[in-house]
Amino acid sequence: MKQLWFSVCLLTGSLLYSNTAPAQTASGALLQQMSSASRSLNYELAYISITKQGIESLRYRHALVEQQALGQLLHMDGPRREVLQRGDGISYFEPGLEPFTLSGDHIVDALPSIVYADFTRLAKYYDFISVGRTRISDRPCEVIRVVARDGSRYSYIVWMDEETKLPLRVDLLDRNGETLEQYRVISFTVGEEVQNALSGLLKASLPPLISLPALDNVKLGWDTVWLPAGVSEVARNRRKLPNVSVPVETRLYSDGLFSFSVNVSPAGSGVGTQLYRQGRRTIQTELRNGKEITIVGEVPPSTAKRIADGISFRGSSK
């Protein structure tokens, strides 16, 4: 029944789009406030992450101290795994691995990617549909659904605390309304005590920054004929993988919310079209024109197949 109700909301939002522009603007503004609050407030979240693989409990802290962003993500179960942020450096500590630091302005492992999205950009291709109000963690929340207008991607439902604008629950849904992932806050704190808990990071000794190799601006012999609306290429390269003698050509695409890569290499001993999906991630492989085409990323299987089917090789027919 819930899936049917959400489907009706989606259909109604699409059919009446021209008559709901004010609501779209208001919902988009609320989502942008959520993004700003997540980057600017001093807060601590205890939450669970629910996927097809199981349930994980985590704690996330964020604060601004001396005009510098500080953060900590701690996995609460099993071996201690921790991610720390100090300014534009994100440091990773995992058992069995040498600690390392990468460049970044937020901990990408902590909150759903939609929390940090640019909703002004997404408004060109997504509908922001107000679903109403409810309670999460004993807090009144605004509920907003985020849906791609062309139906080619997954959708989100966001429960946002009315007072702080922090996200208290985020569901990622497939095109049939089934929940793929759920982020759900159990308790949270906002205030100076979080600043005090993280202030020691200012003087902490963190691992050195890893410099990633520059991305190649190479010319590739193929193009993507069809892409979902709003998706653009953000990087490309040609590289050899370990234990693979032939190079793989890759284009990375994103719409600012979901990302995926298109990989093309000479066909080996592949067995033809293959499809694998785990949660939000799809791997679609097919052989054509002596090439192996593989789509990897956050798109539904039908979208991955349409992208793969549309690959055009220069100087040959599709």
XYZ file of C-alpha atoms in Angstrom:
318
model
C 0.000 0.000 0.000
C 2.824 2.441 0.796
C 4.477 1.732 -2.540
C 1.170 2.370 -4.348
C 0.674 5.639 -2.474
C 4.162 6.886 -3.347
C 3.616 5.909 -6.984
C 0.450 7.992 -7.038
C 2.375 10.945 -5.560
C 5.013 10.581 -8.281
C 2.450 10.382 -11.095
C 0.474 13.323 -9.757
C 3.615 15.416 -9.382
C 4.568 14.710 -13.000
C 1.161 15.430 -14.485
C 0.597 18.605 -12.517
C 4.110 19.974 -12.714
C 3.116 23.201 -14.453
C 0.618 23.910 -11.684
C 2.967 23.139 -8.765
C 5.953 25.384 -9.506
C 5.606 27.312 -6.179
C 5.676 24.042 -4.215
C 8.687 22.895 -6.254
C 10.511 26.132 -5.377
C 9.602 25.908 -1.686
C 10.671 22.269 -1.423
C 13.900 22.991 -3.284
C 14.660 25.846 -0.891
C 14.140 23.516 2.089
C 16.487 20.950 0.593
C 19.109 23.634 0.015
C 18.747 24.651 3.682
C 19.376 21.017 4.627
C 22.621 21.058 2.668
C 23.707 24.326 4.287
C 22.798 23.137 7.806
C 24.777 19.908 7.332
C 27.877 21.940 6.473
C 27.536 24.777 9.003
C 26.005 23.467 12.243
C 27.811 21.832 15.166
C 26.061 18.476 15.618
C 26.377 14.811 16.462
C 24.230 12.090 14.889
C 23.788 8.492 16.017
C 22.199 6.604 13.143
C 21.759 3.279 11.439
C 22.402 2.468 7.793
C 20.138 -0.251 6.389
C 20.993 -1.954 3.085
C 20.343 -5.346 1.491
C 23.598 -6.491 3.105
C 22.481 -5.716 6.659
C 22.274 -3.010 9.315
C 25.198 -0.919 10.498
C 25.290 1.588 13.365
C 27.413 4.737 13.079
C 28.152 8.041 14.774
C 28.887 11.224 12.883
C 30.140 14.493 14.356
C 30.585 17.815 12.577
C 31.728 21.203 13.848
C 33.267 24.474 12.728
C 36.205 25.423 14.954
C 38.367 28.453 14.176
C 36.626 28.685 10.781
C 37.746 25.169 9.914
C 35.430 22.228 9.258
C 36.059 19.238 11.527
C 34.349 15.876 11.282
C 34.413 12.338 12.606
C 32.667 9.240 11.307
C 32.902 6.204 13.572
C 31.615 2.716 12.776
C 30.147 1.521 16.064
C 30.235 -2.235 15.405
C 33.118 -4.634 14.757
C 36.744 -3.560 14.301
C 37.260 0.169 14.807
C 36.942 2.066 11.537
C 37.138 5.830 11.582
C 37.173 8.715 9.116
C 38.337 12.180 10.198
C 37.993 15.544 8.498
C 40.155 18.575 9.093
C 39.561 21.344 6.601
C 39.955 19.973 3.074
C 41.630 16.740 4.186
C 39.740 13.466 4.783
C 41.767 10.836 6.681
C 40.926 7.133 6.730
C 41.811 4.637 9.464
C 40.950 0.979 8.855
C 42.337 -2.254 10.328
C 44.984 -3.819 8.113
C 45.503 -0.696 5.989
C 48.037 2.097 6.261
C 46.193 5.318 7.210
C 45.934 7.852 4.391
C 44.429 11.245 3.605
C 42.550 12.407 0.505
C 41.371 15.863 -0.537
C 37.673 16.626 0.031
C 35.295 19.134 1.588
C 33.143 16.573 3.432
C 33.209 12.924 4.506
C 31.500 11.165 1.622
C 31.017 7.975 3.652
C 28.918 9.631 6.347
C 25.611 10.941 5.049
C 23.665 10.109 1.872
C 25.046 11.984 -1.140
C 21.808 13.918 -1.546
C 22.566 15.818 1.667
C 25.416 17.693 -0.061
C 23.780 18.139 -3.474
C 23.365 21.422 -5.364
C 19.580 21.568 -5.550
C 19.590 24.644 -7.763
C 21.280 22.526 -10.428
C 19.124 19.459 -9.751
C 15.917 21.509 -10.088
C 16.385 21.504 -13.871
C 16.004 17.720 -14.041
C 14.341 16.607 -10.798
C 10.975 17.257 -9.161
C 10.964 18.100 -5.442
C 7.575 16.919 -4.190
C 6.318 17.843 -0.728
C 4.763 14.749 0.848
C 3.725 16.361 4.149
C 4.882 16.304 7.766
C 5.538 13.528 10.302
C 7.752 12.631 13.296
C 11.187 10.982 13.296
C 13.195 10.512 16.526
C 10.418 12.403 18.326
C 11.006 15.451 16.110
C 8.567 17.082 13.647
C 9.849 16.718 10.097
C 9.133 17.935 6.587
C 8.986 15.080 4.068
C 10.144 15.706 0.484
C 10.516 13.323 -2.414
C 13.219 13.864 -5.060
C 12.409 12.271 -8.430
C 14.119 12.493 -11.848
C 11.597 13.721 -14.405
C 12.746 11.313 -17.113
C 12.324 8.280 -14.824
C 15.823 7.014 -15.594
C 17.265 7.132 -12.075
C 16.497 6.148 -8.520
C 14.564 8.495 -6.239
C 14.943 9.745 -2.677
C 12.585 10.527 0.166
C 14.019 12.936 2.741
C 12.704 13.516 6.269
C 14.126 16.875 7.439
C 14.011 18.213 11.003
C 11.825 21.325 10.945
C 13.975 23.283 13.406
C 17.582 22.454 12.461
C 16.931 21.337 8.845
C 19.215 18.335 9.419
C 18.203 15.086 7.656
C 16.771 12.577 10.135
C 15.861 9.894 7.606
C 16.698 9.340 3.941
C 15.350 6.462 1.830
C 16.742 5.535 -1.579
C 14.055 3.885 -3.732
C 14.206 1.978 -6.978
C 11.774 2.639 -9.811
C 9.257 0.184 -8.323
C 9.216 1.978 -4.981
C 11.310 -0.646 -3.189
C 13.714 0.698 -0.570
C 17.333 0.006 -1.539
C 19.008 1.889 1.304
C 17.833 3.702 4.413
C 19.659 6.193 6.618
C 17.840 6.751 9.929
C 18.889 8.919 12.865
C 18.268 7.453 16.307
C 19.390 10.480 18.325
C 21.196 13.748 17.700
C 22.719 16.712 19.511
C 23.291 20.260 18.297
C 25.500 22.692 20.196
C 28.891 23.742 21.521
C 29.593 20.400 23.210
C 30.236 18.934 19.760
C 32.811 21.671 19.120
C 34.554 20.731 22.350
C 34.580 17.034 21.408
C 36.252 17.743 18.048
C 38.573 20.627 18.921
C 41.474 18.227 19.555
C 41.532 17.493 15.809
C 43.075 20.911 15.188
C 46.404 19.698 16.587
C 46.112 15.985 15.842
C 48.795 14.261 13.765
C 47.054 12.958 10.651
C 48.465 10.817 7.815
C 49.966 12.581 4.786
C 47.881 13.646 1.830
C 47.927 11.248 -1.119
C 48.343 13.039 -4.435
C 46.186 11.386 -7.057
C 47.552 11.236 -10.615
C 46.319 13.900 -12.999
C 43.372 12.823 -15.128
C 44.188 12.232 -18.768
C 42.462 14.371 -21.381
C 42.683 11.604 -23.953
C 40.810 11.199 -27.217
C 38.639 8.094 -27.198
C 37.288 6.274 -30.231
C 33.722 6.023 -28.995
C 30.860 8.176 -27.729
C 27.758 7.806 -25.587
C 24.742 8.470 -27.802
C 22.168 8.604 -24.989
C 22.494 9.796 -21.393
C 19.866 10.634 -18.750
C 18.878 14.313 -18.697
C 21.343 16.474 -16.772
C 24.180 13.929 -16.851
C 27.545 15.200 -18.077
C 31.074 13.837 -18.388
C 33.327 14.799 -15.486
C 36.483 12.810 -16.289
C 38.028 10.388 -18.769
C 41.175 8.297 -18.993
C 42.900 5.348 -20.618
C 44.806 3.033 -18.303
C 46.058 -0.506 -17.827
C 44.649 -2.447 -14.906
C 46.695 -4.898 -12.828
C 46.997 -8.293 -14.516
C 45.286 -6.952 -17.651
C 47.449 -6.492 -20.760
C 45.077 -4.274 -22.766
C 44.117 -0.716 -21.769
C 40.655 0.209 -20.531
C 39.076 3.477 -21.706
C 36.791 5.119 -19.179
C 34.435 8.074 -19.035
C 32.987 9.113 -15.676
C 29.551 10.757 -15.657
C 27.448 12.487 -12.993
C 24.307 14.575 -12.667
C 25.391 15.942 -9.279
C 23.480 13.255 -7.402
C 24.214 9.898 -9.040
C 27.369 8.859 -10.891
C 28.463 6.015 -13.140
C 31.306 5.078 -15.471
C 31.380 3.712 -19.014
C 34.343 1.402 -19.662
C 35.411 0.076 -23.064
C 38.206 -2.434 -23.760
C 39.048 -5.023 -26.423
C 36.862 -8.083 -25.999
C 38.597 -10.980 -24.288
C 37.026 -14.313 -23.444
C 33.783 -12.716 -22.280
C 30.537 -14.675 -22.485
C 28.331 -11.851 -23.755
C 25.750 -9.742 -22.000
C 25.878 -9.910 -18.205
C 24.002 -7.995 -15.515
C 24.762 -7.732 -11.804
C 23.080 -5.444 -9.313
C 23.785 -4.969 -5.621
C 21.691 -2.281 -3.963
C 22.141 0.978 -5.832
C 25.065 -0.276 -7.927
C 24.635 -1.939 -11.293
C 27.215 -3.630 -13.529
C 26.050 -4.119 -17.123
C 28.402 -5.763 -19.636
C 27.926 -6.522 -23.317
C 30.154 -7.372 -26.293
C 29.912 -5.481 -29.583
C 32.236 -4.745 -32.504
C 35.043 -6.660 -30.814
C 34.735 -4.467 -27.717
C 33.624 -5.142 -24.170
C 31.346 -2.378 -22.858
C 30.798 -2.194 -19.094
C 28.571 0.286 -17.251
C 29.306 0.539 -13.515
C 27.465 2.812 -11.128
C 24.364 4.202 -9.493
C 21.763 3.634 -12.193
C 18.908 1.129 -12.592
C 19.655 -1.890 -14.815
C 17.336 -0.670 -17.590
C 19.170 2.674 -17.709
C 22.569 0.959 -17.743
C 21.465 -1.217 -20.654
C 20.169 1.759 -22.635
C 23.482 3.575 -22.146
C 25.466 0.501 -23.215
C 23.251 -0.122 -26.251
C 23.826 3.462 -27.384
C 27.639 3.384 -27.423
C 28.805 4.491 -30.869
C 32.250 3.563 -32.225
C 33.749 6.065 -34.628
C 34.298 4.719 -38.101
C 31.894 1.786 -37.626
C 28.182 1.150 -37.296
C 26.626 0.651 -33.872
